XYZ file of C-alpha atoms in Angstrom:
577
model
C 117.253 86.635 -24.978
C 118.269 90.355 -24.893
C 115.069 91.494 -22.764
C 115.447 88.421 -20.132
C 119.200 89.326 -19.533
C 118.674 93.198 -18.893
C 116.378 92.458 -16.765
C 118.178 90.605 -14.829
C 121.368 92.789 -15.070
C 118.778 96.123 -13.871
C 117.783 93.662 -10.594
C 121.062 92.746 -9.994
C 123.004 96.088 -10.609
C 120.394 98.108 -8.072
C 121.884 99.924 -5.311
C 118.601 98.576 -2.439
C 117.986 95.151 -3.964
C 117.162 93.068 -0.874
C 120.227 90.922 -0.005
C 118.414 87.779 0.229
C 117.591 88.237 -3.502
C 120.628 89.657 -4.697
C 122.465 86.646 -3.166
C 119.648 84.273 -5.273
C 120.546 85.844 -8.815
C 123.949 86.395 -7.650
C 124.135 82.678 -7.767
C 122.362 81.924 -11.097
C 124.727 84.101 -12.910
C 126.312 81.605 -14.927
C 122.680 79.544 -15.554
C 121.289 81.257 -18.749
C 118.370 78.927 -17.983
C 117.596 79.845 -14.920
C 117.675 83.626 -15.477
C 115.542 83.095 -17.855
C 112.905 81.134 -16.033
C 112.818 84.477 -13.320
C 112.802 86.696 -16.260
C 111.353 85.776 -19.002
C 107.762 87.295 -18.249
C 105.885 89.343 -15.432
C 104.123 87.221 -12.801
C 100.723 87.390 -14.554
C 97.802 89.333 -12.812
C 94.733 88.154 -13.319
C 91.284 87.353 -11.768
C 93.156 85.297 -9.381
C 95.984 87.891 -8.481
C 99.356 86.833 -8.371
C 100.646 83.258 -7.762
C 103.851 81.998 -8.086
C 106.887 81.057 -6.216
C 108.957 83.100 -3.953
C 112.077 84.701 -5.018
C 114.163 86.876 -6.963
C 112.991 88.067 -10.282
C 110.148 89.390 -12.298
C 108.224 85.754 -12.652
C 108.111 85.509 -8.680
C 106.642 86.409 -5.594
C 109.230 88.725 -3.962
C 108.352 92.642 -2.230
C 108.512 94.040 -5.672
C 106.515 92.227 -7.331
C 104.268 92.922 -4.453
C 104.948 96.576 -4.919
C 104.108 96.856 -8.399
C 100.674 95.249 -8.254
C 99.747 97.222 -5.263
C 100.926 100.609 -7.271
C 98.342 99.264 -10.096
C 95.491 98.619 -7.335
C 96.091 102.426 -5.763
C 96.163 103.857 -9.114
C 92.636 102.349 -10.260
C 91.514 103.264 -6.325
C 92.832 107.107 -7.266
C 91.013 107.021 -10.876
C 87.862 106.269 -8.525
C 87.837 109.486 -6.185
C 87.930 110.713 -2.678
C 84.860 107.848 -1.633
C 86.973 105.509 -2.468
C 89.694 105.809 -1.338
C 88.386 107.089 2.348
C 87.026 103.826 2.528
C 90.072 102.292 1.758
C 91.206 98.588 1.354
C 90.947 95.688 4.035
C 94.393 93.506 4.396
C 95.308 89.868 5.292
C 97.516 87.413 5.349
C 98.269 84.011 5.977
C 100.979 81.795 7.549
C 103.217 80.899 4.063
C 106.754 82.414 3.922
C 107.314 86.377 3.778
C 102.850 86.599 3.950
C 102.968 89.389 7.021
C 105.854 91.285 5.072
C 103.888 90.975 1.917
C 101.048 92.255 3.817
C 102.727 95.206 4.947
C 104.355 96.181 2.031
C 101.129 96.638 0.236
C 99.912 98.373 2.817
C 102.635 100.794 2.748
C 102.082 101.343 -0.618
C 98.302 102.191 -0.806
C 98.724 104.202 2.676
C 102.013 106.244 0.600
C 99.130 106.792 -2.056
C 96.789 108.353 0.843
C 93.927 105.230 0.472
C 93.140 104.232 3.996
C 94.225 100.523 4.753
C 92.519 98.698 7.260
C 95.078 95.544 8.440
C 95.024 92.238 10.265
C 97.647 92.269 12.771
C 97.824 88.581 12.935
C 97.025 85.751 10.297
C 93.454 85.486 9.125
C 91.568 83.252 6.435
C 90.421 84.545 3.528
C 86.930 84.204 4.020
C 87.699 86.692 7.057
C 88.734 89.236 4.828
C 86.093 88.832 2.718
C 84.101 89.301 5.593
C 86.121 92.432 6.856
C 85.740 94.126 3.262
C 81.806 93.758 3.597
C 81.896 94.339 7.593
C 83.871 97.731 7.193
C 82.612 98.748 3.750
C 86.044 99.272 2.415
C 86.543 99.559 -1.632
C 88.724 96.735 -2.053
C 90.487 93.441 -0.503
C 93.966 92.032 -0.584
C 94.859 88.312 0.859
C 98.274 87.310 1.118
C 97.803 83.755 0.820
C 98.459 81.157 -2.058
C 96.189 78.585 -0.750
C 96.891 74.809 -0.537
C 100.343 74.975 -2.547
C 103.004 73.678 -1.639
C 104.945 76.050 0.757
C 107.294 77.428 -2.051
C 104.678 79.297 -3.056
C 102.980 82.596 -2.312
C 100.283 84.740 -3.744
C 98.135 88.030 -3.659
C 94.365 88.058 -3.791
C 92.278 91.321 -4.577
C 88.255 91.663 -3.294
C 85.890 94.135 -4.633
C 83.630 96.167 -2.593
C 81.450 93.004 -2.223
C 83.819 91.211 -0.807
C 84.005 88.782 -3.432
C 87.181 87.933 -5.958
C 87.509 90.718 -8.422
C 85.626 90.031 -12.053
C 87.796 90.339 -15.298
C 86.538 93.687 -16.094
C 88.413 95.112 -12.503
C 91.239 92.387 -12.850
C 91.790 93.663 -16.424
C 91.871 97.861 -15.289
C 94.206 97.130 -12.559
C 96.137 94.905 -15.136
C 96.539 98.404 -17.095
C 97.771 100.140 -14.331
C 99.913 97.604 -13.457
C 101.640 97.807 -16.784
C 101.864 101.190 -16.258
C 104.162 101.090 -13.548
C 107.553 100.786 -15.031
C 110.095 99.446 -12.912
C 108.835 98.000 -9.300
C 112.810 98.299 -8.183
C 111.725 102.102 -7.965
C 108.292 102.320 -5.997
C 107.907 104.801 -3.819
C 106.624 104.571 0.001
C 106.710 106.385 3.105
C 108.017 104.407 6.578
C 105.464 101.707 7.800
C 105.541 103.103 11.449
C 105.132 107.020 10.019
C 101.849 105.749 8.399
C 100.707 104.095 10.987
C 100.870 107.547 12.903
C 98.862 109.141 10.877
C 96.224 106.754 10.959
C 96.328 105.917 7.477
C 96.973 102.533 8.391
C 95.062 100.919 11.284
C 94.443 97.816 12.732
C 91.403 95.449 12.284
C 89.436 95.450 15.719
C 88.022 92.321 17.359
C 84.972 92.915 16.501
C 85.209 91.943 13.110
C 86.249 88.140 14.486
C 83.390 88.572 17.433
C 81.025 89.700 14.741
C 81.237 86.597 12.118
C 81.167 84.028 14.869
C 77.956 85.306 15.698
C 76.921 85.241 11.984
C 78.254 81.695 12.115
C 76.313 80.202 14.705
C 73.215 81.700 12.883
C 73.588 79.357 10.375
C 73.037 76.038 12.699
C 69.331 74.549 11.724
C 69.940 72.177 14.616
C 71.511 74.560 17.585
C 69.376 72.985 20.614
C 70.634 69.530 19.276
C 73.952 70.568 19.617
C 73.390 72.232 23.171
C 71.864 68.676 24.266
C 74.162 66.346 22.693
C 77.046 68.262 21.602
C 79.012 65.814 23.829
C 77.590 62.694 21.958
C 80.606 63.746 19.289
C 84.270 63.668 18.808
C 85.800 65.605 16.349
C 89.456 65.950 15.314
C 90.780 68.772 13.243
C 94.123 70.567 11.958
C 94.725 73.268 10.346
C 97.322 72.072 8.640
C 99.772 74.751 10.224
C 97.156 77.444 8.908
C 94.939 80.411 9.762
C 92.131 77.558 11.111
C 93.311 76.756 14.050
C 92.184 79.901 16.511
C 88.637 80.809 14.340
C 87.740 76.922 14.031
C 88.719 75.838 17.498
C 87.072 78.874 19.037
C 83.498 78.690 16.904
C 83.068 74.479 17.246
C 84.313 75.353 21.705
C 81.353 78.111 21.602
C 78.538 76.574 19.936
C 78.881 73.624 22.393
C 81.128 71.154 20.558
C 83.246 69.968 23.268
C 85.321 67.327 22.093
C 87.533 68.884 19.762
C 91.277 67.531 19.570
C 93.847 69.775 17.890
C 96.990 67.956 15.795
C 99.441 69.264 18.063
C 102.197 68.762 15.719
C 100.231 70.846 12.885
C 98.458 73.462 15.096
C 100.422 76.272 15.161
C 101.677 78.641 12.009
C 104.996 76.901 9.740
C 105.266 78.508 6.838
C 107.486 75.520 5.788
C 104.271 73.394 6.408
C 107.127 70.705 7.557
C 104.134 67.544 8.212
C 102.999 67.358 4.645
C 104.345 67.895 0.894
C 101.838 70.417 0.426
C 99.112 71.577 3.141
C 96.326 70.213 0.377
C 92.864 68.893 2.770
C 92.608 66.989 -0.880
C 95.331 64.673 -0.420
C 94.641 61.738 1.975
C 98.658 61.724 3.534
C 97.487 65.284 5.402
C 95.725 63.295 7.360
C 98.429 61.005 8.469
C 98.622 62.775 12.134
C 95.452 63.423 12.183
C 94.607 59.387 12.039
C 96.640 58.691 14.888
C 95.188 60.957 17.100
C 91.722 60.576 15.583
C 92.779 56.525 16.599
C 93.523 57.411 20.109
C 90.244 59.385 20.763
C 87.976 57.650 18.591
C 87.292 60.346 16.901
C 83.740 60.021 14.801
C 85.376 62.495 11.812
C 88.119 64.427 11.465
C 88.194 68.024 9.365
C 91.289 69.674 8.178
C 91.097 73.304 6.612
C 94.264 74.363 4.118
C 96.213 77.275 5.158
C 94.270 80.123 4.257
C 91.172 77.848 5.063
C 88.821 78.406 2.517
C 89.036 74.940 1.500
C 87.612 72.193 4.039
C 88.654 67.873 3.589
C 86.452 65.521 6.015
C 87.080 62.049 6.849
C 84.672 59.984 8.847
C 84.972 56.458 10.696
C 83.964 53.608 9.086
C 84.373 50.674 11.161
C 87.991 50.907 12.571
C 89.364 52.877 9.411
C 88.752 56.576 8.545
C 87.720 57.026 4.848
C 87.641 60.684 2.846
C 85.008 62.500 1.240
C 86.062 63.865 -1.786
C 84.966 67.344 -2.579
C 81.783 66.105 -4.719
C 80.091 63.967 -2.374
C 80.370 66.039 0.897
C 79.135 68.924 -0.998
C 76.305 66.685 -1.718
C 75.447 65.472 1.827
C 75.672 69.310 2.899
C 72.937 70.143 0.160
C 70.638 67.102 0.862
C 70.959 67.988 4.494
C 70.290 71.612 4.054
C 67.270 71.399 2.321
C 65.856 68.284 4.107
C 66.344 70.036 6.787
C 65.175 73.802 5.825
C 61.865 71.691 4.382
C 61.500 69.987 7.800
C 60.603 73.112 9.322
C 59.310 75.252 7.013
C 62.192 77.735 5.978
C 63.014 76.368 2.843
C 62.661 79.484 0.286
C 59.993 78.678 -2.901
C 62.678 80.302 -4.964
C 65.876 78.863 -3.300
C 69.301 78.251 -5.814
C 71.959 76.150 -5.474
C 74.443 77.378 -7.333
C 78.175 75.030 -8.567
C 80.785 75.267 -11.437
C 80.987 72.938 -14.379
C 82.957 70.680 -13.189
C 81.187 69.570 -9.869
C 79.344 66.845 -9.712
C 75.278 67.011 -11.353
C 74.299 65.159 -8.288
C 73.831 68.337 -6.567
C 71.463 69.303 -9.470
C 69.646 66.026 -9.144
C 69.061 66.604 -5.092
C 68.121 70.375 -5.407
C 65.596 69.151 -8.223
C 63.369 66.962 -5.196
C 63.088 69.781 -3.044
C 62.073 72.159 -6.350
C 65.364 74.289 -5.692
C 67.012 75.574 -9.370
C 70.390 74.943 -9.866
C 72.985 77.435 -11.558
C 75.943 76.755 -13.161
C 78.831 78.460 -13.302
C 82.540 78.707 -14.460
C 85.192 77.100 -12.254
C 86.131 79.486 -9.728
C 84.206 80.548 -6.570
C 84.338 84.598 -7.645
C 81.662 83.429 -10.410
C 79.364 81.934 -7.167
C 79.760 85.087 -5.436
C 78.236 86.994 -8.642
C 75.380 84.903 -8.758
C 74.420 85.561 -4.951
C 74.914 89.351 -5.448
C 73.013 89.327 -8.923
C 70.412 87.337 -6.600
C 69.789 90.036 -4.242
C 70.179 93.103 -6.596
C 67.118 90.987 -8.930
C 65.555 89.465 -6.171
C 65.176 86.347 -8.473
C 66.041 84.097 -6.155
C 67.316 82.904 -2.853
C 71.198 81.592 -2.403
C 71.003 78.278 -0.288
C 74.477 76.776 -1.270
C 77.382 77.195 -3.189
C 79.861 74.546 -3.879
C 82.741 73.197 -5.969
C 84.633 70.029 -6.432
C 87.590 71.187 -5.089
C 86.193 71.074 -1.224
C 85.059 75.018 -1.482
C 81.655 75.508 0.103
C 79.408 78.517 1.258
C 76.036 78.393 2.996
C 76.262 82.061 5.145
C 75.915 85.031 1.821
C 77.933 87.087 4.119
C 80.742 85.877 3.197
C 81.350 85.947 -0.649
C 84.156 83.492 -1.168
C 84.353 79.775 -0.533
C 84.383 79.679 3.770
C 86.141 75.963 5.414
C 85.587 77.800 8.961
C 81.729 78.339 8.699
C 81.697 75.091 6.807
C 83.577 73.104 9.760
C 80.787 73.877 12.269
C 77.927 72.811 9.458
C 79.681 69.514 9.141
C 80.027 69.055 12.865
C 76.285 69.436 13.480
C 75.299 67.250 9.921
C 77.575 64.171 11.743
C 76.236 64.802 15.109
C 72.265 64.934 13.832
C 72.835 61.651 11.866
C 74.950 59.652 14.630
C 71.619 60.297 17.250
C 69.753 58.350 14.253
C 72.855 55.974 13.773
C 74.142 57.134 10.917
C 77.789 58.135 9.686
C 78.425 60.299 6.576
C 78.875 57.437 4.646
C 75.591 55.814 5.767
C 73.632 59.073 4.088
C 75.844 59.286 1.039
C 74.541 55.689 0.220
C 71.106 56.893 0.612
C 71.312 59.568 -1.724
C 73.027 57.687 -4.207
C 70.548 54.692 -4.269
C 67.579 57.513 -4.704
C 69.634 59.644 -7.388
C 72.188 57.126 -8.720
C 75.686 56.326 -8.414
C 77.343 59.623 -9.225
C 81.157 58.889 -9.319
C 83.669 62.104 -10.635
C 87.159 62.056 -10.577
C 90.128 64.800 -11.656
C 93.604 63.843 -13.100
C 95.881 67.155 -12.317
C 99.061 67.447 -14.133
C 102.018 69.697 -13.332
C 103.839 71.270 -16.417
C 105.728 73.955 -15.605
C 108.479 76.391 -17.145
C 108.116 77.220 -20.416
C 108.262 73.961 -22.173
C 105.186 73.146 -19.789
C 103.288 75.831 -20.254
C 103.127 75.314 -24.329
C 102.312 71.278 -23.535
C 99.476 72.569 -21.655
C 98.222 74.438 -24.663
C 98.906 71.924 -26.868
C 96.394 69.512 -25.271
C 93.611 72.169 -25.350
C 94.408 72.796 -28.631
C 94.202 69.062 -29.564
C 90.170 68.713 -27.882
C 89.105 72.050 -29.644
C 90.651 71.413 -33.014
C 89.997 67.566 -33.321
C 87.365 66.214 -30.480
C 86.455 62.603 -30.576
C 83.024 61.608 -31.505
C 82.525 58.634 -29.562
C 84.323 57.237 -26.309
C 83.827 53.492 -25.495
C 81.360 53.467 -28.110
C 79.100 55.885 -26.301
C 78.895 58.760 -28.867
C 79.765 62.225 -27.681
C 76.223 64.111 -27.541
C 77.600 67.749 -27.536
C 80.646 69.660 -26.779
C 80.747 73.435 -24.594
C 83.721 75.254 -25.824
C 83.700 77.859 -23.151
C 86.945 80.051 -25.124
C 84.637 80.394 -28.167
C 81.055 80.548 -26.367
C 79.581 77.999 -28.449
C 77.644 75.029 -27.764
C 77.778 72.722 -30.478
C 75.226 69.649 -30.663
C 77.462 66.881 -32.856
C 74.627 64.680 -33.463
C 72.734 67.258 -35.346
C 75.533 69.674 -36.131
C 73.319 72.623 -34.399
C 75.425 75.321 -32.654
C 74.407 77.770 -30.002
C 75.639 80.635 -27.375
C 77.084 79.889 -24.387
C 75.541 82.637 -21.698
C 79.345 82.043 -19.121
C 81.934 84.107 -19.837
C 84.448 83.323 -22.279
C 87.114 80.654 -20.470
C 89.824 78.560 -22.531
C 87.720 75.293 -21.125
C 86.432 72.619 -23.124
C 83.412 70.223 -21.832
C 81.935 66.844 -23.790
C 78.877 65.283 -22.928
C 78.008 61.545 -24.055
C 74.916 60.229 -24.299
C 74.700 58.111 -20.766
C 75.357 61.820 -19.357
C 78.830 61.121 -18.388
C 81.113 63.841 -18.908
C 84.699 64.934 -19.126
C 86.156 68.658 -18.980
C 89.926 69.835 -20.086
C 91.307 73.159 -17.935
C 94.271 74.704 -17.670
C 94.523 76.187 -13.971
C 94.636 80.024 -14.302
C 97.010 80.368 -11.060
C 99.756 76.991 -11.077
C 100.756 75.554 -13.953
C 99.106 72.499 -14.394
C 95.942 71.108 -16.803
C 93.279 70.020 -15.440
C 91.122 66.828 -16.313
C 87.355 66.249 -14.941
C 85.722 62.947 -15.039
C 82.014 62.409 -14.430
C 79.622 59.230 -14.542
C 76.351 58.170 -13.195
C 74.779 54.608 -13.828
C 71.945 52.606 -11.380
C 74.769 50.806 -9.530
C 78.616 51.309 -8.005
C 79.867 48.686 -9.727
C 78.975 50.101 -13.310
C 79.951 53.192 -12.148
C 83.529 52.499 -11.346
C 84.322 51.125 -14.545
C 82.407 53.309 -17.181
C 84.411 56.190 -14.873
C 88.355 54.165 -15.564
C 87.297 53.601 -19.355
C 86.348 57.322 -19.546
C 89.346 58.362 -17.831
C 91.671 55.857 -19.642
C 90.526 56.885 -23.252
C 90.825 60.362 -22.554
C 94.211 60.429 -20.899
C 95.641 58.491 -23.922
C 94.780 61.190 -26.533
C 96.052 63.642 -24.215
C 98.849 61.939 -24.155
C 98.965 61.450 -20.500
C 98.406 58.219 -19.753
């Protein structure tokens, strides 16, 4: 209790605490709990950053906590040398709460530390940064941004030189310098304006923008189409009150989409994100708005990126109602149209990857198989795809041709190295304008490539735990797979179980063990004999376990209910149900 409560008393007592948060703790004096909560650890740093909610204390997102990771970033940049710290570090930010502040504060920091910081004056998505960091060659990467949360939240993203999320060996020597830093209350940094002067913070030009559009449009396979017909479709997006709206609306106007219609009530920036309980493309009740305008234009699909838009949601007209693609499946009409499309005319690489997490759907695996493309499989996590496409070109083993997860994340254009809904928006809009000339929706392929590959069906059960209470329920029901794993669900025995944490692959039919070749992850996959599957997460940014479902029989019907018996067993021992 001791630690928690001088901690506290050291934020409250200082002289330049920011009103706003001395007011907060101010008024939590008397709630031991609550103190607590705030105080009772650092805002971890990890692979991911930072992510937590706003406010006062050292378990939020606030300008100190800002400060203090930033001070462990320039420190690692200083351990590097002069190189790298000339070529500085590449800054964005998104529309959340306090984003542009955080933004500048870290810039202030790194610039007070004599590293050159190259900032976005206005919002930008992530994969724009990631872009900028490979564009301008910088050393490093920081969004502001904490994705598709809900809009009490914030977070702080840091890039390597490849523009791709830092690996655990970086994110755990900038984790040591962070430590280092004693007390963020007493960072150091010159005046924003004074840096700015001497050029030691400058802004990100145009070019960067004019330069990815044009990267962009190169990845069209069906441009002339578009020219002829671009017309023949309507398309309705939001951006959720995001960083889509300018990039996406501009990119779909120049390639020769013309009927795009903008959610007016979700187009511009709201860092309250006051249409939706959380700005999540995942969740059908984003769409709400979007239906009714989608209704009044007839709208053939409708996009929506989240606020930082790396993540993209789709939902296409089916008769007089608009139905979702979940993550899986439009990932897998992207790949089948890729490389149907790449055959077609004779671009298709011989030694072309696809490359997904874990958790996504095997359907991908099953398509990429036809058209002799290998698959790769990594952990959950985009920052593992972007390894495999740089360990691609450094080998020259193979070619990257997609990279997808479950949780709508896609990337077809290596030039960004994160998960990109703005590149991803104009793919779709071509993919739904090709099959509409043939007289096809979405839908209409998806039931193709399910009759040809079989009736993939994947769900995810995501359950919020937080505080501290939460966080040891969470470990709990790890604990309870790894230390006691059912042989047999449904009567369908259990074939084998991947305990990422311990790197072992263990085959329970013949008691075998072998190495895992992923990284070590506290994630636990079991695979039954009719290749079903279920996987058991925690999330390494939000506090909340993580449950992946995955069947495939000849027919939907099967499907569907060997998918709510797998679900339904599995959330009872997890004590979920």
């Amino acid at each position: 209790m001791e630690d928690f409560i001088k901690r506290y008393e050291t934020w409250l007592n200082h002289p330049n605490l920011e009103k706003e948060l001395y007011q907060e703790l101010q008024a939590i004096k008397d709630n031991l709990e609550g103190i607590e909560e705030r105080f009772y650890k650092d805002l971890e740093f990890g692979t991911g950053g930072l992510r937590g909610i706003i406010g006062a204390g050292t378990n939020r997102m606030n300008v100190y906590t800002i400060r203090k990771a930033t001070m462990g970033l320039a420190n690692y940049i200083l351990k590097q040398g002069n190189e790298a710290m000339q070529r500085g570090v590449a800054i964005a930010f998104d529309s959340r709460k306090f984003s542009k502040d955080f933004a500048k504060e870290a810039a202030r920091v790194l610039a007070s530390n004599k590293i050159k910081v190259y900032l976005f004056e206005e919002l930008r998505p992530t994969p724009l940064l990631s872009f900028a960091v490979r564009y301008l060659q910088t050393f490093a990467g920081i969004v502001i941004t904490a994705s598709h949360n809900p809009p009490e939240y914030n977070g702080y993203k840091v890039y390597n030189q490849d523009g791709n999320q830092i690996t655990e060996e970086m994110a755990n020597e900038i984790y040591q310098e962070i430590q280092m830093v004693d007390n963020p209350l007493n960072v150091q940094m010159e005046n924003f304006q004074t840096l700015f002067a001497e050029k030691l913070i400058t802004y990100i030009s145009d070019e960067v923008d004019q330069v990815y559009d044009r990267m962009v449009r190169s990845l069209l396979l069906n441009f002339d189409l578009i020219q002829r017909k671009g017309n023949d479709i309507t398309i309705v997006y939001t951006p959720l009150h995001g960083t889509g709206n300018k990039p996406v609306r501009r990119i779909l106007t120049n390639v020769g989409l013309k009927n795009v219609f903008v959610v007016p009530q979700q187009e511009l920036p709201d860092p309250r994100f006051s249409t939706v309980k959380a700005p999540n493309p995942e969740e059908r009740e984003v769409f709400r708005l979007a239906i009714q305008l989608a209704n009044e234009k007839n709208a053939d699909i409708i996009m929506a990126t989240d606020p930082d838009a790396d993540r993209l949601g789709v939902l296409v007209k089916i008769g007089d109602e608009y139905q979702a693609l979940n993550g899986n499946q439009l990932g897998a009409i992207i790949l089948y149209y890729l490389l149907q499309q790449k055959s077609h005319q004779g671009i298709l690489p011989k030694n072309a990857a696809l490359v997904k997490t874990i958790v996504t759907s095997d359907l991908g695996e099953a398509i990429a198989s036809k058209f002799g493309v290998v698959t790769e499989n990594t952990l959950t996590g985009f920052k593992y795809i972007g390894e495999k496409i740089k360990e691609y070109q450094e080998s020259g083993s193979h070619t990257f041709i997609f990279g997808y997860e479950e949780s709508y994340g896609y990337l077809v254009g290596d030039f960004v190295r994160d998960k990109d809904a703005v590149q991803i928006t104009v793919i779709v809009a071509e993919m739904a304008l090709y099959y509409k000339e043939q007289g096809k929706t979405l839908f209409d392929v998806l039931e193709e490539i399910y009759q040809e590959f079989g009736y993939y069906m994947e769900d995810l059960v995501s359950v919020t735990l937080k505080g501290i209470e939460g966080n040891q329920k969470i470990q709990e029901i790890v604990a309870s797979f790894r230390d006691n794993p059912p042989k047999e669900i449904q009567g369908i025995r259990v074939s084998y179980i991947e305990d990422y944490k311990l790197g072992l692959k263990q085959d329970l039919l013949t008691g075998e063990k072998s190495k895992l070749t992923l990284p070590n992850s506290n994630v636990i996959k079991m695979v039954m004999e009719d290749q079903s599957w279920f996987t058991v997460r925690p999330s390494g940014t939000e506090p909340k376990i993580k449950l992946y479902f995955s069947v495939v029989t000849p027919s939907r019907e099967e499907s569907q209910f060997r998918l709510s018996q797998l679900k339904a067993t599995v959330l009872e021992k997890a004590n979920l149900k």
